[in-house]
Amino acid sequence: MPDLELFAGYRTVAGAVSMGHGISLGLTVPLTFFDYGQGEAQRADAKSRFAEAKASRLRRAHTARMSAEAARLAELEKGLAALDQMVRDGLTLRKKARLLYSADEASIAELLDAYRVTEAVHQARIDAIEEILNARLEVMSAAGTHFNTALDKACGASPRRGPR
């Protein structure tokens, strides 16, 4: 739709001998014949706004994933200290069971149970370490870096640092 222009005013015309007065009205309608590209510009602007909104949503999702993975890693690392204590307790139990068996105070079944419990605790610790390593990889993946400049450069990632 073209922009209409309306003009109204009082006009005085002075000639050589006489002077005239009157009202002047004008209406201008521009006719554009070569105004191409407005539709494409609007579509490009809409695509740009859509891309910005999508990028903003992805940034929020990325931040939420980073926070969740970092919290999960912290919880797993806290649990590892308890497992380390359980391993030490299991080794003490195994030593005591061996001494009791040597002194004929415990049966072979009790000694084997002590060994089984100790091995189960060792296996739980190994499983926990594996889970911690997987969580660290998830944090690194969410951060977009592996905290190793040479590796990041080889993989084409940016060298920014994230939480450890």
mmCIF file with all atom_site columns, C-alpha atoms in Angstrom:
data_model
loop_
_atom_site.group_PDB
_atom_site.id
_atom_site.type_symbol
_atom_site.label_atom_id
_atom_site.label_alt_id
_atom_site.label_comp_id
_atom_site.label_asym_id
_atom_site.label_entity_id
_atom_site.label_seq_id
_atom_site.pdbx_PDB_ins_code
_atom_site.Cartn_x
_atom_site.Cartn_y
_atom_site.Cartn_z
_atom_site.occupancy
_atom_site.B_iso_or_equiv
_atom_site.pdbx_formal_charge
_atom_site.auth_seq_id
_atom_site.auth_comp_id
_atom_site.auth_asym_id
_atom_site.auth_atom_id
_atom_site.pdbx_PDB_model_num
ATOM 1   C CA . MET A 1 1   ? 0.000  0.000   0.000   1.00 0.00 ? 1   MET A CA 1
ATOM 2   C CA . PRO A 1 2   ? 1.596  3.304   -1.047  1.00 0.00 ? 2   PRO A CA 1
ATOM 3   C CA . ASP A 1 3   ? 1.923  6.190   1.411   1.00 0.00 ? 3   ASP A CA 1
ATOM 4   C CA . LEU A 1 4   ? -0.559 8.949   0.519   1.00 0.00 ? 4   LEU A CA 1
ATOM 5   C CA . GLU A 1 5   ? 0.413  12.563  1.052   1.00 0.00 ? 5   GLU A CA 1
ATOM 6   C CA . LEU A 1 6   ? -2.218 15.261  1.625   1.00 0.00 ? 6   LEU A CA 1
ATOM 7   C CA . PHE A 1 7   ? -1.428 18.977  1.538   1.00 0.00 ? 7   PHE A CA 1
ATOM 8   C CA . ALA A 1 8   ? -3.700 21.870  2.448   1.00 0.00 ? 8   ALA A CA 1
ATOM 9   C CA . GLY A 1 9   ? -2.743 25.492  2.892   1.00 0.00 ? 9   GLY A CA 1
ATOM 10  C CA . TYR A 1 10  ? -3.434 29.170  2.333   1.00 0.00 ? 10  TYR A CA 1
ATOM 11  C CA . ARG A 1 11  ? -1.794 30.638  -0.698  1.00 0.00 ? 11  ARG A CA 1
ATOM 12  C CA . THR A 1 12  ? -0.953 34.170  -1.650  1.00 0.00 ? 12  THR A CA 1
ATOM 13  C CA . VAL A 1 13  ? 0.072  34.921  -5.197  1.00 0.00 ? 13  VAL A CA 1
ATOM 14  C CA . ALA A 1 14  ? 1.522  38.337  -5.964  1.00 0.00 ? 14  ALA A CA 1
ATOM 15  C CA . GLY A 1 15  ? 1.693  39.559  -9.519  1.00 0.00 ? 15  GLY A CA 1
ATOM 16  C CA . ALA A 1 16  ? 2.958  42.792  -11.083 1.00 0.00 ? 16  ALA A CA 1
ATOM 17  C CA . VAL A 1 17  ? -0.291 44.665  -10.642 1.00 0.00 ? 17  VAL A CA 1
ATOM 18  C CA . SER A 1 18  ? -2.597 42.644  -8.369  1.00 0.00 ? 18  SER A CA 1
ATOM 19  C CA . MET A 1 19  ? -2.449 40.198  -5.497  1.00 0.00 ? 19  MET A CA 1
ATOM 20  C CA . GLY A 1 20  ? -4.494 36.981  -5.252  1.00 0.00 ? 20  GLY A CA 1
ATOM 21  C CA . HIS A 1 21  ? -5.521 34.900  -2.266  1.00 0.00 ? 21  HIS A CA 1
ATOM 22  C CA . GLY A 1 22  ? -6.757 31.328  -2.118  1.00 0.00 ? 22  GLY A CA 1
ATOM 23  C CA . ILE A 1 23  ? -6.666 27.871  -0.646  1.00 0.00 ? 23  ILE A CA 1
ATOM 24  C CA . SER A 1 24  ? -4.452 25.193  -2.062  1.00 0.00 ? 24  SER A CA 1
ATOM 25  C CA . LEU A 1 25  ? -5.208 21.472  -1.730  1.00 0.00 ? 25  LEU A CA 1
ATOM 26  C CA . GLY A 1 26  ? -3.010 18.664  -2.935  1.00 0.00 ? 26  GLY A CA 1
ATOM 27  C CA . LEU A 1 27  ? -3.078 14.866  -2.934  1.00 0.00 ? 27  LEU A CA 1
ATOM 28  C CA . THR A 1 28  ? 0.005  12.896  -3.882  1.00 0.00 ? 28  THR A CA 1
ATOM 29  C CA . VAL A 1 29  ? -0.167 9.162   -4.621  1.00 0.00 ? 29  VAL A CA 1
ATOM 30  C CA . PRO A 1 30  ? 3.228  7.586   -5.263  1.00 0.00 ? 30  PRO A CA 1
ATOM 31  C CA . LEU A 1 31  ? 3.160  4.734   -7.726  1.00 0.00 ? 31  LEU A CA 1
ATOM 32  C CA . THR A 1 32  ? 6.044  2.369   -7.186  1.00 0.00 ? 32  THR A CA 1
ATOM 33  C CA . PHE A 1 33  ? 6.901  0.148   -10.109 1.00 0.00 ? 33  PHE A CA 1
ATOM 34  C CA . PHE A 1 34  ? 10.297 -1.207  -9.092  1.00 0.00 ? 34  PHE A CA 1
ATOM 35  C CA . ASP A 1 35  ? 9.994  -1.925  -5.355  1.00 0.00 ? 35  ASP A CA 1
ATOM 36  C CA . TYR A 1 36  ? 11.197 -5.508  -5.380  1.00 0.00 ? 36  TYR A CA 1
ATOM 37  C CA . GLY A 1 37  ? 12.557 -7.400  -2.375  1.00 0.00 ? 37  GLY A CA 1
ATOM 38  C CA . GLN A 1 38  ? 10.216 -6.292  0.393   1.00 0.00 ? 38  GLN A CA 1
ATOM 39  C CA . GLY A 1 39  ? 8.666  -9.750  0.702   1.00 0.00 ? 39  GLY A CA 1
ATOM 40  C CA . GLU A 1 40  ? 12.064 -11.435 0.674   1.00 0.00 ? 40  GLU A CA 1
ATOM 41  C CA . ALA A 1 41  ? 13.323 -8.975  3.281   1.00 0.00 ? 41  ALA A CA 1
ATOM 42  C CA . GLN A 1 42  ? 10.367 -9.749  5.548   1.00 0.00 ? 42  GLN A CA 1
ATOM 43  C CA . ARG A 1 43  ? 10.921 -13.500 5.126   1.00 0.00 ? 43  ARG A CA 1
ATOM 44  C CA . ALA A 1 44  ? 14.638 -13.118 5.839   1.00 0.00 ? 44  ALA A CA 1
ATOM 45  C CA . ASP A 1 45  ? 13.847 -11.059 8.945   1.00 0.00 ? 45  ASP A CA 1
ATOM 46  C CA . ALA A 1 46  ? 11.371 -13.706 10.142  1.00 0.00 ? 46  ALA A CA 1
ATOM 47  C CA . LYS A 1 47  ? 13.934 -16.464 9.540   1.00 0.00 ? 47  LYS A CA 1
ATOM 48  C CA . SER A 1 48  ? 16.512 -14.476 11.473  1.00 0.00 ? 48  SER A CA 1
ATOM 49  C CA . ARG A 1 49  ? 14.174 -13.992 14.447  1.00 0.00 ? 49  ARG A CA 1
ATOM 50  C CA . PHE A 1 50  ? 13.295 -17.712 14.340  1.00 0.00 ? 50  PHE A CA 1
ATOM 51  C CA . ALA A 1 51  ? 16.981 -18.690 14.312  1.00 0.00 ? 51  ALA A CA 1
ATOM 52  C CA . GLU A 1 52  ? 17.711 -16.365 17.244  1.00 0.00 ? 52  GLU A CA 1
ATOM 53  C CA . ALA A 1 53  ? 14.822 -17.834 19.252  1.00 0.00 ? 53  ALA A CA 1
ATOM 54  C CA . LYS A 1 54  ? 15.971 -21.367 18.457  1.00 0.00 ? 54  LYS A CA 1
ATOM 55  C CA . ALA A 1 55  ? 19.557 -20.541 19.453  1.00 0.00 ? 55  ALA A CA 1
ATOM 56  C CA . SER A 1 56  ? 18.317 -19.018 22.707  1.00 0.00 ? 56  SER A CA 1
ATOM 57  C CA . ARG A 1 57  ? 16.307 -22.153 23.468  1.00 0.00 ? 57  ARG A CA 1
ATOM 58  C CA . LEU A 1 58  ? 19.332 -24.341 22.716  1.00 0.00 ? 58  LEU A CA 1
ATOM 59  C CA . ARG A 1 59  ? 21.540 -22.185 24.967  1.00 0.00 ? 59  ARG A CA 1
ATOM 60  C CA . ARG A 1 60  ? 19.052 -22.602 27.836  1.00 0.00 ? 60  ARG A CA 1
ATOM 61  C CA . ALA A 1 61  ? 18.893 -26.365 27.264  1.00 0.00 ? 61  ALA A CA 1
ATOM 62  C CA . HIS A 1 62  ? 22.692 -26.534 27.106  1.00 0.00 ? 62  HIS A CA 1
ATOM 63  C CA . THR A 1 63  ? 23.034 -24.618 30.384  1.00 0.00 ? 63  THR A CA 1
ATOM 64  C CA . ALA A 1 64  ? 20.478 -26.875 32.070  1.00 0.00 ? 64  ALA A CA 1
ATOM 65  C CA . ARG A 1 65  ? 22.286 -29.995 30.823  1.00 0.00 ? 65  ARG A CA 1
ATOM 66  C CA . MET A 1 66  ? 25.641 -28.660 32.050  1.00 0.00 ? 66  MET A CA 1
ATOM 67  C CA . SER A 1 67  ? 24.204 -27.932 35.489  1.00 0.00 ? 67  SER A CA 1
ATOM 68  C CA . ALA A 1 68  ? 22.540 -31.333 35.758  1.00 0.00 ? 68  ALA A CA 1
ATOM 69  C CA . GLU A 1 69  ? 25.649 -33.236 34.662  1.00 0.00 ? 69  GLU A CA 1
ATOM 70  C CA . ALA A 1 70  ? 27.903 -31.243 37.002  1.00 0.00 ? 70  ALA A CA 1
ATOM 71  C CA . ALA A 1 71  ? 25.553 -31.904 39.946  1.00 0.00 ? 71  ALA A CA 1
ATOM 72  C CA . ARG A 1 72  ? 25.430 -35.619 39.089  1.00 0.00 ? 72  ARG A CA 1
ATOM 73  C CA . LEU A 1 73  ? 29.230 -35.768 38.945  1.00 0.00 ? 73  LEU A CA 1
ATOM 74  C CA . ALA A 1 74  ? 29.553 -34.041 42.333  1.00 0.00 ? 74  ALA A CA 1
ATOM 75  C CA . GLU A 1 75  ? 27.160 -36.546 43.935  1.00 0.00 ? 75  GLU A CA 1
ATOM 76  C CA . LEU A 1 76  ? 29.013 -39.503 42.447  1.00 0.00 ? 76  LEU A CA 1
ATOM 77  C CA . GLU A 1 77  ? 32.354 -38.190 43.674  1.00 0.00 ? 77  GLU A CA 1
ATOM 78  C CA . LYS A 1 78  ? 30.934 -37.791 47.199  1.00 0.00 ? 78  LYS A CA 1
ATOM 79  C CA . GLY A 1 79  ? 29.828 -41.441 47.152  1.00 0.00 ? 79  GLY A CA 1
ATOM 80  C CA . LEU A 1 80  ? 33.313 -42.600 46.143  1.00 0.00 ? 80  LEU A CA 1
ATOM 81  C CA . ALA A 1 81  ? 34.763 -41.555 49.516  1.00 0.00 ? 81  ALA A CA 1
ATOM 82  C CA . ALA A 1 82  ? 32.216 -43.779 51.291  1.00 0.00 ? 82  ALA A CA 1
ATOM 83  C CA . LEU A 1 83  ? 33.114 -46.680 49.021  1.00 0.00 ? 83  LEU A CA 1
ATOM 84  C CA . ASP A 1 84  ? 36.806 -46.183 49.773  1.00 0.00 ? 84  ASP A CA 1
ATOM 85  C CA . GLN A 1 85  ? 36.011 -46.468 53.485  1.00 0.00 ? 85  GLN A CA 1
ATOM 86  C CA . MET A 1 86  ? 33.976 -49.612 52.810  1.00 0.00 ? 86  MET A CA 1
ATOM 87  C CA . VAL A 1 87  ? 36.944 -51.150 50.956  1.00 0.00 ? 87  VAL A CA 1
ATOM 88  C CA . ARG A 1 88  ? 39.214 -50.442 53.926  1.00 0.00 ? 88  ARG A CA 1
ATOM 89  C CA . ASP A 1 89  ? 36.628 -51.954 56.278  1.00 0.00 ? 89  ASP A CA 1
ATOM 90  C CA . GLY A 1 90  ? 36.309 -54.999 53.997  1.00 0.00 ? 90  GLY A CA 1
ATOM 91  C CA . LEU A 1 91  ? 40.065 -55.567 54.029  1.00 0.00 ? 91  LEU A CA 1
ATOM 92  C CA . THR A 1 92  ? 40.059 -55.360 57.829  1.00 0.00 ? 92  THR A CA 1
ATOM 93  C CA . LEU A 1 93  ? 37.156 -57.843 57.950  1.00 0.00 ? 93  LEU A CA 1
ATOM 94  C CA . ARG A 1 94  ? 39.006 -60.211 55.643  1.00 0.00 ? 94  ARG A CA 1
ATOM 95  C CA . LYS A 1 95  ? 42.163 -60.070 57.796  1.00 0.00 ? 95  LYS A CA 1
ATOM 96  C CA . LYS A 1 96  ? 40.168 -60.744 60.969  1.00 0.00 ? 96  LYS A CA 1
ATOM 97  C CA . ALA A 1 97  ? 38.280 -63.611 59.317  1.00 0.00 ? 97  ALA A CA 1
ATOM 98  C CA . ARG A 1 98  ? 41.586 -65.151 58.206  1.00 0.00 ? 98  ARG A CA 1
ATOM 99  C CA . LEU A 1 99  ? 42.998 -64.849 61.763  1.00 0.00 ? 99  LEU A CA 1
ATOM 100 C CA . LEU A 1 100 ? 39.833 -66.389 63.227  1.00 0.00 ? 100 LEU A CA 1
ATOM 101 C CA . TYR A 1 101 ? 39.971 -69.238 60.724  1.00 0.00 ? 101 TYR A CA 1
ATOM 102 C CA . SER A 1 102 ? 43.666 -69.833 61.506  1.00 0.00 ? 102 SER A CA 1
ATOM 103 C CA . ALA A 1 103 ? 42.792 -70.047 65.211  1.00 0.00 ? 103 ALA A CA 1
ATOM 104 C CA . ASP A 1 104 ? 39.894 -72.457 64.474  1.00 0.00 ? 104 ASP A CA 1
ATOM 105 C CA . GLU A 1 105 ? 37.411 -69.843 65.703  1.00 0.00 ? 105 GLU A CA 1
ATOM 106 C CA . ALA A 1 106 ? 35.602 -69.518 62.318  1.00 0.00 ? 106 ALA A CA 1
ATOM 107 C CA . SER A 1 107 ? 34.552 -71.950 59.615  1.00 0.00 ? 107 SER A CA 1
ATOM 108 C CA . ILE A 1 108 ? 35.728 -71.956 56.009  1.00 0.00 ? 108 ILE A CA 1
ATOM 109 C CA . ALA A 1 109 ? 32.254 -70.733 54.981  1.00 0.00 ? 109 ALA A CA 1
ATOM 110 C CA . GLU A 1 110 ? 32.635 -67.637 57.179  1.00 0.00 ? 110 GLU A CA 1
ATOM 111 C CA . LEU A 1 111 ? 36.097 -66.993 55.738  1.00 0.00 ? 111 LEU A CA 1
ATOM 112 C CA . LEU A 1 112 ? 34.751 -67.323 52.182  1.00 0.00 ? 112 LEU A CA 1
ATOM 113 C CA . ASP A 1 113 ? 31.855 -64.998 53.041  1.00 0.00 ? 113 ASP A CA 1
ATOM 114 C CA . ALA A 1 114 ? 34.347 -62.371 54.249  1.00 0.00 ? 114 ALA A CA 1
ATOM 115 C CA . TYR A 1 115 ? 36.267 -62.718 50.972  1.00 0.00 ? 115 TYR A CA 1
ATOM 116 C CA . ARG A 1 116 ? 33.026 -62.531 48.944  1.00 0.00 ? 116 ARG A CA 1
ATOM 117 C CA . VAL A 1 117 ? 31.904 -59.369 50.751  1.00 0.00 ? 117 VAL A CA 1
ATOM 118 C CA . THR A 1 118 ? 35.303 -57.740 50.251  1.00 0.00 ? 118 THR A CA 1
ATOM 119 C CA . GLU A 1 119 ? 35.316 -58.583 46.541  1.00 0.00 ? 119 GLU A CA 1
ATOM 120 C CA . ALA A 1 120 ? 31.747 -57.254 46.179  1.00 0.00 ? 120 ALA A CA 1
ATOM 121 C CA . VAL A 1 121 ? 32.824 -53.948 47.748  1.00 0.00 ? 121 VAL A CA 1
ATOM 122 C CA . HIS A 1 122 ? 35.842 -53.788 45.401  1.00 0.00 ? 122 HIS A CA 1
ATOM 123 C CA . GLN A 1 123 ? 33.552 -54.417 42.428  1.00 0.00 ? 123 GLN A CA 1
ATOM 124 C CA . ALA A 1 124 ? 31.108 -51.719 43.623  1.00 0.00 ? 124 ALA A CA 1
ATOM 125 C CA . ARG A 1 125 ? 34.014 -49.266 43.847  1.00 0.00 ? 125 ARG A CA 1
ATOM 126 C CA . ILE A 1 126 ? 35.132 -50.137 40.298  1.00 0.00 ? 126 ILE A CA 1
ATOM 127 C CA . ASP A 1 127 ? 31.547 -49.678 39.058  1.00 0.00 ? 127 ASP A CA 1
ATOM 128 C CA . ALA A 1 128 ? 31.351 -46.312 40.840  1.00 0.00 ? 128 ALA A CA 1
ATOM 129 C CA . ILE A 1 129 ? 34.625 -45.183 39.256  1.00 0.00 ? 129 ILE A CA 1
ATOM 130 C CA . GLU A 1 130 ? 33.291 -46.205 35.840  1.00 0.00 ? 130 GLU A CA 1
ATOM 131 C CA . GLU A 1 131 ? 30.117 -44.200 36.449  1.00 0.00 ? 131 GLU A CA 1
ATOM 132 C CA . ILE A 1 132 ? 32.181 -41.185 37.577  1.00 0.00 ? 132 ILE A CA 1
ATOM 133 C CA . LEU A 1 133 ? 34.279 -41.376 34.421  1.00 0.00 ? 133 LEU A CA 1
ATOM 134 C CA . ASN A 1 134 ? 31.156 -41.574 32.266  1.00 0.00 ? 134 ASN A CA 1
ATOM 135 C CA . ALA A 1 135 ? 29.713 -38.573 34.121  1.00 0.00 ? 135 ALA A CA 1
ATOM 136 C CA . ARG A 1 136 ? 32.946 -36.637 33.522  1.00 0.00 ? 136 ARG A CA 1
ATOM 137 C CA . LEU A 1 137 ? 32.705 -37.452 29.821  1.00 0.00 ? 137 LEU A CA 1
ATOM 138 C CA . GLU A 1 138 ? 29.109 -36.193 29.810  1.00 0.00 ? 138 GLU A CA 1
ATOM 139 C CA . VAL A 1 139 ? 30.184 -32.929 31.477  1.00 0.00 ? 139 VAL A CA 1
ATOM 140 C CA . MET A 1 140 ? 32.970 -32.553 28.933  1.00 0.00 ? 140 MET A CA 1
ATOM 141 C CA . SER A 1 141 ? 30.578 -33.287 26.092  1.00 0.00 ? 141 SER A CA 1
ATOM 142 C CA . ALA A 1 142 ? 28.051 -30.772 27.423  1.00 0.00 ? 142 ALA A CA 1
ATOM 143 C CA . ALA A 1 143 ? 30.828 -28.171 27.760  1.00 0.00 ? 143 ALA A CA 1
ATOM 144 C CA . GLY A 1 144 ? 31.932 -28.862 24.188  1.00 0.00 ? 144 GLY A CA 1
ATOM 145 C CA . THR A 1 145 ? 35.518 -29.443 25.275  1.00 0.00 ? 145 THR A CA 1
ATOM 146 C CA . HIS A 1 146 ? 37.615 -32.219 26.768  1.00 0.00 ? 146 HIS A CA 1
ATOM 147 C CA . PHE A 1 147 ? 39.763 -29.809 28.831  1.00 0.00 ? 147 PHE A CA 1
ATOM 148 C CA . ASN A 1 148 ? 42.794 -30.823 26.764  1.00 0.00 ? 148 ASN A CA 1
ATOM 149 C CA . THR A 1 149 ? 43.937 -28.130 24.362  1.00 0.00 ? 149 THR A CA 1
ATOM 150 C CA . ALA A 1 150 ? 45.711 -30.475 21.961  1.00 0.00 ? 150 ALA A CA 1
ATOM 151 C CA . LEU A 1 151 ? 42.750 -32.868 21.852  1.00 0.00 ? 151 LEU A CA 1
ATOM 152 C CA . ASP A 1 152 ? 40.257 -30.028 21.454  1.00 0.00 ? 152 ASP A CA 1
ATOM 153 C CA . LYS A 1 153 ? 42.332 -28.533 18.648  1.00 0.00 ? 153 LYS A CA 1
ATOM 154 C CA . ALA A 1 154 ? 42.529 -31.907 16.885  1.00 0.00 ? 154 ALA A CA 1
ATOM 155 C CA . CYS A 1 155 ? 38.769 -32.357 17.239  1.00 0.00 ? 155 CYS A CA 1
ATOM 156 C CA . GLY A 1 156 ? 38.003 -28.793 16.189  1.00 0.00 ? 156 GLY A CA 1
ATOM 157 C CA . ALA A 1 157 ? 36.420 -27.752 19.497  1.00 0.00 ? 157 ALA A CA 1
ATOM 158 C CA . SER A 1 158 ? 36.863 -24.307 20.988  1.00 0.00 ? 158 SER A CA 1
ATOM 159 C CA . PRO A 1 159 ? 39.455 -24.089 23.780  1.00 0.00 ? 159 PRO A CA 1
ATOM 160 C CA . ARG A 1 160 ? 37.094 -22.722 26.444  1.00 0.00 ? 160 ARG A CA 1
ATOM 161 C CA . ARG A 1 161 ? 37.151 -24.172 29.945  1.00 0.00 ? 161 ARG A CA 1
ATOM 162 C CA . GLY A 1 162 ? 34.208 -25.693 31.770  1.00 0.00 ? 162 GLY A CA 1
ATOM 163 C CA . PRO A 1 163 ? 33.587 -27.133 35.239  1.00 0.00 ? 163 PRO A CA 1
ATOM 164 C CA . ARG A 1 164 ? 35.663 -30.140 36.223  1.00 0.00 ? 164 ARG A CA 1
#
